[in-house]
Short mmCIF file of C-alpha atoms and ligand atoms in Angstrom, two decimals:
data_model
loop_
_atom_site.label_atom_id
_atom_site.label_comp_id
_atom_site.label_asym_id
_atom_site.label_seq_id
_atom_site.Cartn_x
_atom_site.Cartn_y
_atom_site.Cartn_z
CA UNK A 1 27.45 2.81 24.23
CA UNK A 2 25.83 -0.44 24.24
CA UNK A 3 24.88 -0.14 28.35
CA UNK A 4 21.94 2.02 27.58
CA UNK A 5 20.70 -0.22 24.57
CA UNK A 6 20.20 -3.90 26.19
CA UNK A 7 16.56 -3.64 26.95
CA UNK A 8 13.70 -2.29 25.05
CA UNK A 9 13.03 -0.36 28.65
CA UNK A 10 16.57 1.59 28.33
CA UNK A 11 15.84 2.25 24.56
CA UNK A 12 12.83 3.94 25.50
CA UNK A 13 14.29 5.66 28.02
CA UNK A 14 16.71 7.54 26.09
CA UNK A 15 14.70 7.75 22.33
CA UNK A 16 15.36 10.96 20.86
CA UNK A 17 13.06 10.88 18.51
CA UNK A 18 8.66 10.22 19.54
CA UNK A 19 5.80 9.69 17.06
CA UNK A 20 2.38 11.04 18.03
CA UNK A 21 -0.75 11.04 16.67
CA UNK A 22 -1.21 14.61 17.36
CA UNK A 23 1.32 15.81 15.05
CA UNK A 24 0.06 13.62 11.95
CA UNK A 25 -2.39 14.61 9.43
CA UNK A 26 -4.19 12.26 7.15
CA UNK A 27 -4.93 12.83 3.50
CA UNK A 28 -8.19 12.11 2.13
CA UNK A 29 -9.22 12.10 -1.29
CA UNK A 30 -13.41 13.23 -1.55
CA UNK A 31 -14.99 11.97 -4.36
CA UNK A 32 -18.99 12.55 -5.71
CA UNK A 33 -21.49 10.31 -5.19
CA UNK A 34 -22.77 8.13 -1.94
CA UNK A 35 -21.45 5.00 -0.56
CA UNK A 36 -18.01 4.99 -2.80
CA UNK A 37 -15.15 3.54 -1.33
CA UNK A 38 -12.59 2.70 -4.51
CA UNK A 39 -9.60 1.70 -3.76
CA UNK A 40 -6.55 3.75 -4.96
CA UNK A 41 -4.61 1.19 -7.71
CA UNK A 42 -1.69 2.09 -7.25
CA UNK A 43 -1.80 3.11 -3.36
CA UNK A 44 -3.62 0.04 -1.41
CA UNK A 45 -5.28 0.51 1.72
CA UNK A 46 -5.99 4.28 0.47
CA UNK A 47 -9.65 4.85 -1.40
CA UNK A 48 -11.20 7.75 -3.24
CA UNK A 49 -14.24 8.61 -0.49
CA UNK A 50 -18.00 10.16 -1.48
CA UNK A 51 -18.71 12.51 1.26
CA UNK A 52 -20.61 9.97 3.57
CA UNK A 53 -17.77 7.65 3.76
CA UNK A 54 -15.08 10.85 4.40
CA UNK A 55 -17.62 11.75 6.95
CA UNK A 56 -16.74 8.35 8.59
CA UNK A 57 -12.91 8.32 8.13
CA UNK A 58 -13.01 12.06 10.01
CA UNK A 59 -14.72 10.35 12.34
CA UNK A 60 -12.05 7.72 12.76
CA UNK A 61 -9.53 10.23 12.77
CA UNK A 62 -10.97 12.35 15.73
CA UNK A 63 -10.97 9.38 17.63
CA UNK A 64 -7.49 7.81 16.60
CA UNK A 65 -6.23 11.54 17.99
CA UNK A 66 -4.70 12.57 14.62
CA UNK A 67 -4.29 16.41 14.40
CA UNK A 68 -6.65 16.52 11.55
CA UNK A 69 -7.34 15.47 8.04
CA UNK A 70 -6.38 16.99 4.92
CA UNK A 71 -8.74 17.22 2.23
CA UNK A 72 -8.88 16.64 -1.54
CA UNK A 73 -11.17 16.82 -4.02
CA UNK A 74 -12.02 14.42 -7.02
CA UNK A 75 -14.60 17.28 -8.99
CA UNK A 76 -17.74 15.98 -10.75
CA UNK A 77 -16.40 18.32 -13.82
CA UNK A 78 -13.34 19.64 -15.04
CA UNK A 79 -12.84 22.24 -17.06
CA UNK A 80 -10.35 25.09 -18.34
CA UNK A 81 -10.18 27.17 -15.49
CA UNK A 82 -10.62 24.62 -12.62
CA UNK A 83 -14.22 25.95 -11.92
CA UNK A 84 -15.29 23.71 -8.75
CA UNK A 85 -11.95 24.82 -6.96
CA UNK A 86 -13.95 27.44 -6.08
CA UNK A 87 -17.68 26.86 -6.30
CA UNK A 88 -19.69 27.43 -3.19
CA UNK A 89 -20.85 23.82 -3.43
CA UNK A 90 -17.45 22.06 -4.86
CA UNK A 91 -16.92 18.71 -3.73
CA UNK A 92 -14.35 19.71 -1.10
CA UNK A 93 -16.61 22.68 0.25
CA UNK A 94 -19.78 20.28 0.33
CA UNK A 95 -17.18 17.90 2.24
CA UNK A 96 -16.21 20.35 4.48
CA UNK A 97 -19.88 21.59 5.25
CA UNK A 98 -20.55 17.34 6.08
CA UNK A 99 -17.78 17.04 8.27
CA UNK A 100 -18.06 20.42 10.04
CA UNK A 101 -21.43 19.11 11.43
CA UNK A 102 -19.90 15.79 12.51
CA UNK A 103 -16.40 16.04 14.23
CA UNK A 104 -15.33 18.59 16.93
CA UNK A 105 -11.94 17.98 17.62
CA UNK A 106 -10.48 17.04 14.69
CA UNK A 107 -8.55 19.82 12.47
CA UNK A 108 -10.19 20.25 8.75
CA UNK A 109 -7.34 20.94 6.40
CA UNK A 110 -7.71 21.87 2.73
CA UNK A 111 -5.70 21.68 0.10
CA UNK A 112 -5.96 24.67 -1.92
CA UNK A 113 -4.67 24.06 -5.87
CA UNK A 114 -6.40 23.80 -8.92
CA UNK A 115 -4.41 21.09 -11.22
CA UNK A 116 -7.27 18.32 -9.86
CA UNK A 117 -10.10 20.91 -11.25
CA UNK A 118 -8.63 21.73 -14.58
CA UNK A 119 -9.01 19.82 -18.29
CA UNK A 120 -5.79 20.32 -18.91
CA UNK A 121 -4.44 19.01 -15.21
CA UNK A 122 -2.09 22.06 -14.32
CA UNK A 123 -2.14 24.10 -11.22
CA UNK A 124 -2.60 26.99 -12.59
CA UNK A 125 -4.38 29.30 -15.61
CA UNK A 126 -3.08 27.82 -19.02
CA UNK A 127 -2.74 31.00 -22.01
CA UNK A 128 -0.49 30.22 -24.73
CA UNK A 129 0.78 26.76 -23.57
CA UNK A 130 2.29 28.48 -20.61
CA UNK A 131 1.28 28.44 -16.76
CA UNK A 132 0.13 31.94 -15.99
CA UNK A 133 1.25 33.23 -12.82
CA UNK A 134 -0.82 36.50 -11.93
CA UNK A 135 -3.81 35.33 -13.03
CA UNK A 136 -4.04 32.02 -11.22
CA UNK A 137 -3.87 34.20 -8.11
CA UNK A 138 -7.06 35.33 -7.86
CA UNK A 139 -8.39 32.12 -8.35
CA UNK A 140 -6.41 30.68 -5.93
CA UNK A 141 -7.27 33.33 -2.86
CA UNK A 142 -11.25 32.61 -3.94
CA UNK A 143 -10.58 28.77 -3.63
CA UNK A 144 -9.51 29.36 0.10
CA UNK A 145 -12.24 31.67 0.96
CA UNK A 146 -14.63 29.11 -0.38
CA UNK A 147 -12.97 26.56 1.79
CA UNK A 148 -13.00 28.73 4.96
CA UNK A 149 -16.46 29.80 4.47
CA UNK A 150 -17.59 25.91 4.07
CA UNK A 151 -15.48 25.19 7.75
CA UNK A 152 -11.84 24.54 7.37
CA UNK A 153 -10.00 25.61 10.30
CA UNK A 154 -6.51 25.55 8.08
CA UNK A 155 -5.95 26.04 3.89
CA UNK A 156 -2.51 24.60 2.53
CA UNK A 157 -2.03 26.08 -0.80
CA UNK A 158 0.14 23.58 -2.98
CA UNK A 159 0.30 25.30 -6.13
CA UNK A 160 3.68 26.63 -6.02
CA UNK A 161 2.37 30.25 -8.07
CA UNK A 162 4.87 33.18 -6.74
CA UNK A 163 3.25 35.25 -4.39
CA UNK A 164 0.28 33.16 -3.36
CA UNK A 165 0.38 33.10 0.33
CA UNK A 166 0.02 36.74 0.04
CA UNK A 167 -2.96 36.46 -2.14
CA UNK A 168 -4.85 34.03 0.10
CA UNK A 169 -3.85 36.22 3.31
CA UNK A 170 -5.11 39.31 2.02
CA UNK A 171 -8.07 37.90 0.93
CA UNK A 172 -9.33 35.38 3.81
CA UNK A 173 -8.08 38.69 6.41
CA UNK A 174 -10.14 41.20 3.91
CA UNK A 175 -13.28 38.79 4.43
CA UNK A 176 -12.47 38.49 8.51
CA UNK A 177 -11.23 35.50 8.46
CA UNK A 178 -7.43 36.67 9.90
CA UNK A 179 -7.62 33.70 12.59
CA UNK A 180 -7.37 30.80 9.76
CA UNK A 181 -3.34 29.91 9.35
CA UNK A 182 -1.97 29.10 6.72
CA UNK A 183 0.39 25.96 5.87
CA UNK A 184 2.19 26.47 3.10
CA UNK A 185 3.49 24.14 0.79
CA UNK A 186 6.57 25.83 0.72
CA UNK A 187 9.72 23.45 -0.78
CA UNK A 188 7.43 21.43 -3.13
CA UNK A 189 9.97 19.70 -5.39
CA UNK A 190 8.61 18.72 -9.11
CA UNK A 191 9.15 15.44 -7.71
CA UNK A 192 8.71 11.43 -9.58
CA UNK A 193 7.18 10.77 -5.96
CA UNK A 194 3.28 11.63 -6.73
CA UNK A 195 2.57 9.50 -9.68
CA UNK A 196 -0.06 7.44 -7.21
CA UNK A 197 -1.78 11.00 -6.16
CA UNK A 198 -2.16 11.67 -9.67
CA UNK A 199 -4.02 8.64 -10.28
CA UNK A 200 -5.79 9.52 -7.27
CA UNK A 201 -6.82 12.74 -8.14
CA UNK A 202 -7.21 12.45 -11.77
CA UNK A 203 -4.53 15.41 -12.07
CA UNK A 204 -1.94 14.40 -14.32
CA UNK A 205 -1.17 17.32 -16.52
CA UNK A 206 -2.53 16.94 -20.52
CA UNK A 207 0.67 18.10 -21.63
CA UNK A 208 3.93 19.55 -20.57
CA UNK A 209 5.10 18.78 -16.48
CA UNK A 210 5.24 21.16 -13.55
CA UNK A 211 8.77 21.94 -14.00
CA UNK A 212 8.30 25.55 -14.70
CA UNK A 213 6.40 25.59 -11.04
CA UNK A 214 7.56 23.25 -8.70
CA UNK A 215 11.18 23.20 -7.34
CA UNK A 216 14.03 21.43 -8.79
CA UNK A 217 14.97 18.86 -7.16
CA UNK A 218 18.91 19.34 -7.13
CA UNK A 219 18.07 22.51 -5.40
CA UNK A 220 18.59 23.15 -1.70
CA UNK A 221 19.40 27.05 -1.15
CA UNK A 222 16.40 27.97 -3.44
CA UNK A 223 14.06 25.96 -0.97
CA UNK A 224 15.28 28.19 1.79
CA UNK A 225 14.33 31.65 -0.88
CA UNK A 226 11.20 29.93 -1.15
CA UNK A 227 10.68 28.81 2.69
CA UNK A 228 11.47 32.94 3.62
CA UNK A 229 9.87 33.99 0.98
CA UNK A 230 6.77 32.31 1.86
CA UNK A 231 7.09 33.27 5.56
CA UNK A 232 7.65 37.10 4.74
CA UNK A 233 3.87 36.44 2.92
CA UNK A 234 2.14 35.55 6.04
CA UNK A 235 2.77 31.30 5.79
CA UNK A 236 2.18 30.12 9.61
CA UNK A 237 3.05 26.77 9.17
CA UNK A 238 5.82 25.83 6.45
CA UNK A 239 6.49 22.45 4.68
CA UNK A 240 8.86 20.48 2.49
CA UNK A 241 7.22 17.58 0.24
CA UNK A 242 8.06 14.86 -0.70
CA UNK A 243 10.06 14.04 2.81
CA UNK A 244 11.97 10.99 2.53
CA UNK A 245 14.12 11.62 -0.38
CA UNK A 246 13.99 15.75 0.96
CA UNK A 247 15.45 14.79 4.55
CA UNK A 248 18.16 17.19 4.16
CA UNK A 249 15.88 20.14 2.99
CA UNK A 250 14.02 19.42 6.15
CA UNK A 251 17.13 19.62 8.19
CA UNK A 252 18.17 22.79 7.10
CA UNK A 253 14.90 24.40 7.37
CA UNK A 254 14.67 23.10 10.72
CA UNK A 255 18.07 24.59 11.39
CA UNK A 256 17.22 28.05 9.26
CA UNK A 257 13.98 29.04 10.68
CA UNK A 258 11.91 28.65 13.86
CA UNK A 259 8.19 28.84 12.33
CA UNK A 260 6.51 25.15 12.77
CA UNK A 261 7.73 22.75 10.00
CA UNK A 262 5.43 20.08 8.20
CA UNK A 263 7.00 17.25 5.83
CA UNK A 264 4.51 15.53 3.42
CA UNK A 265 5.70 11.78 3.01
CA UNK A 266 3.67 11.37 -0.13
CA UNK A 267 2.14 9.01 -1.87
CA UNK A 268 5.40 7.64 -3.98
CA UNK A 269 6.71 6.81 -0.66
CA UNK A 270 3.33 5.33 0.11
CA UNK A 271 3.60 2.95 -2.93
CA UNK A 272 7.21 1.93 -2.74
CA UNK A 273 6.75 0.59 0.92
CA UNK A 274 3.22 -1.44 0.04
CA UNK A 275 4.63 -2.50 -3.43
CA UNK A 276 7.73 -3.94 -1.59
CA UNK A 277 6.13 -5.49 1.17
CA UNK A 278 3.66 -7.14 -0.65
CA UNK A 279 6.77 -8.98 -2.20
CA UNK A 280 7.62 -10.08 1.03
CA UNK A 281 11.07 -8.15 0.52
CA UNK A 282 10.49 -5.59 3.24
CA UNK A 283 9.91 -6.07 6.95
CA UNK A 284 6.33 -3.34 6.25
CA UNK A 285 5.32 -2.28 9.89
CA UNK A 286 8.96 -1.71 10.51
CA UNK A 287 9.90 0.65 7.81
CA UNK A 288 7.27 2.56 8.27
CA UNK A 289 7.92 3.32 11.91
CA UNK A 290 11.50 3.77 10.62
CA UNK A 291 10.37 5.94 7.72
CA UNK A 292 8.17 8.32 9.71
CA UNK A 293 10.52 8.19 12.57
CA UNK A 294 13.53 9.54 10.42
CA UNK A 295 10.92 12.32 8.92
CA UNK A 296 10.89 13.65 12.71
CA UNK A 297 14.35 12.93 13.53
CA UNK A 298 15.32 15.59 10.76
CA UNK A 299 13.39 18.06 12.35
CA UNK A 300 9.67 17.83 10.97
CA UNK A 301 7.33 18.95 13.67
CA UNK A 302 4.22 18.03 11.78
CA UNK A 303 4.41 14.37 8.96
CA UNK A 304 1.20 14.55 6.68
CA UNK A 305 1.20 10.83 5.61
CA UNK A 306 -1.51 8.30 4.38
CA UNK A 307 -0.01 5.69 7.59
CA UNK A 308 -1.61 8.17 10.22
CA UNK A 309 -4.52 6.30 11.02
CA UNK A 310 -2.62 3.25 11.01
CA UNK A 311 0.13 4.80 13.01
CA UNK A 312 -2.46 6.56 15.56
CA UNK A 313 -3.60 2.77 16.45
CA UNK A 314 -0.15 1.55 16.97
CA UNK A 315 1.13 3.95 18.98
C1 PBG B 401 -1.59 19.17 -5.99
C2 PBG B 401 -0.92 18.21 -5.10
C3 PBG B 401 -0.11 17.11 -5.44
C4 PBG B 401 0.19 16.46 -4.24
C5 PBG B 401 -0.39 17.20 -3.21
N1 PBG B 401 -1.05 18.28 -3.77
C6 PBG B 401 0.30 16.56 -6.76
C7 PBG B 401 1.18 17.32 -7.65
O1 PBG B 401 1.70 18.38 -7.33
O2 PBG B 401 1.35 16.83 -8.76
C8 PBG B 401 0.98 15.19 -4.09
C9 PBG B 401 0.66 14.35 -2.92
C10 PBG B 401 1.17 12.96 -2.98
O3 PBG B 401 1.85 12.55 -3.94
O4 PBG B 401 0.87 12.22 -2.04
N2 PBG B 401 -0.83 20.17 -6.52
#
């Protein structure tokens, strides 16, 4: 075995396994005002971005060759029923509208949820103390439209409500829009991993968790219900989030169905490999090529990760 390994010009030669810039998305987190560019505490090297400064980072993605950017939104108000999710001019819509005049080939992706719009921080309509299903629906099909009609070219709905792919499909076909696809966040795991995004987006929940949403993560056959499931509703793209600590989910989705797959390496992962390099414990430029790498290698067609830009320039 060890012929075809004694030269970096061999290993190449026989890699399995290929990063590209065109199969990454980078997440950005849009915040209000002009000229911001804080820095994310617990995720350095990331920043909360006012609309001007997104602008640029788009920029800087179309040219880096990333498939595209996916967008969040940090609202100017929050309140009980996650209003600016689906204003006309919400912060991610105005973002879109900026970015839609100012990059051509770059893919605008938004994430469509409404726990970083609400007071109380869930993804969904709160009555009683309890995450409404039904209801939240509606709202999330109208935060999609909103989206599409401000420019995005993809919505990726991360609430994890039953029956919302439907709901978005129905409504963005009902309003013409039936060439806009759909990535679903499909195997989203009520996961330790997105502490950082949640002091990112200001969306940890007031009370409670999102157990009684997201997946369990000792699960495995339910992500493959929910993967189906999800399909059978119109989802064009599927994904499984976090990815690292999810490798076999992404495996046997790989294995189970043939629609294009997307793993989220979020921003847990993020902070554990800065946190440890910054130590000087960890080797950092190599574990993330090793990290990424082994997101691919079990079967991820598409790795949204906050490394794509950096990863675009390296490889
Ligand atoms: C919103 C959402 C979350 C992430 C993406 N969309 C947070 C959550 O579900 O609590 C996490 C991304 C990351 O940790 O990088 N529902």
């Amino acid at each position: 075995m060890r012929r075809l390994r004694r030269s970096e010009r061999f290993r190449k030669l026989v890699r399995e396994t290929r990063l590209t810039p065109e199969t990454m998305i980078y997440p950005i987190f849009v915040c209000p005002g002009t000229n911001v560019r804080n820095e994310i505490g617990s995720m350095p090297g990331q920043y909360n971005l006012s609309i001007d400064n997104a602008v640029k980072v788009a920029r800087e993605a179309e040219k880096a060759g990333i498939a595209g950017v996916l967008l969040f939104g940090i609202p100017r108000e929050k309140d009980e029923l996650g209003s600016e999710a689906y204003a006309a001019d919400g912060i991610v819509q105005d973002a879109l509208r900026a970015m839609r005049e100012n990059v051509r080939d770059l893919l605008l992706i938004s994430d469509v949820c409404l726990c970083e719009y609400t007071s109380h921080g869930h993804c969904g309509l709160v009555r009683h103390g309890d995450v409404e299903n039904d209801s939240t629906l509606r709202l999330l099909a109208e935060s999609a439209l909103s989206h599409v009609r401000a420019g995005a070219d993809m919505v990726a709905p991360s609430d994890m409500m039953d029956g919302r792919v439907l709901a978005i499909r129905r409504q963005l076909d009902s309003e013409g829009y039936d060439g806009i696809p759909i990535m679903a966040y499909s195997a989203k795991y009520a996961s330790g991993f997105y502490g950082p995004f949640r002091e990112a987006a200001g969306s940890t929940p007031q009370f409670g968790d999102r157990r009684s949403y997201q997946m369990d993560p000792p699960n495995a056959r339910e992500a493959m219900r929910e993967i189906e499931l999800d399909i059978a509703e119109g989802a064009d793209i599927v994904m499984v989030k976090p990815a690292l600590a999810y490798l076999d989910i992404i495996a046997r989705a790989r294995e189970s169905f043939d629609v294009p797959l997307a793993a989220y390496q979020v921003s847990g992962e993020y902070a554990m490999i800065e946190a440890a390099s910054r130590a000087g414990w960890i080797e950092r430029d190599r574990i993330i090529m090793e990290a990424t790498t082994a997101i691919k290698r079990a079967g991820a067609d598409i790795i949204i990760t906050y490394y794509a830009l950096e990863l675009a320039g390296r490889l």
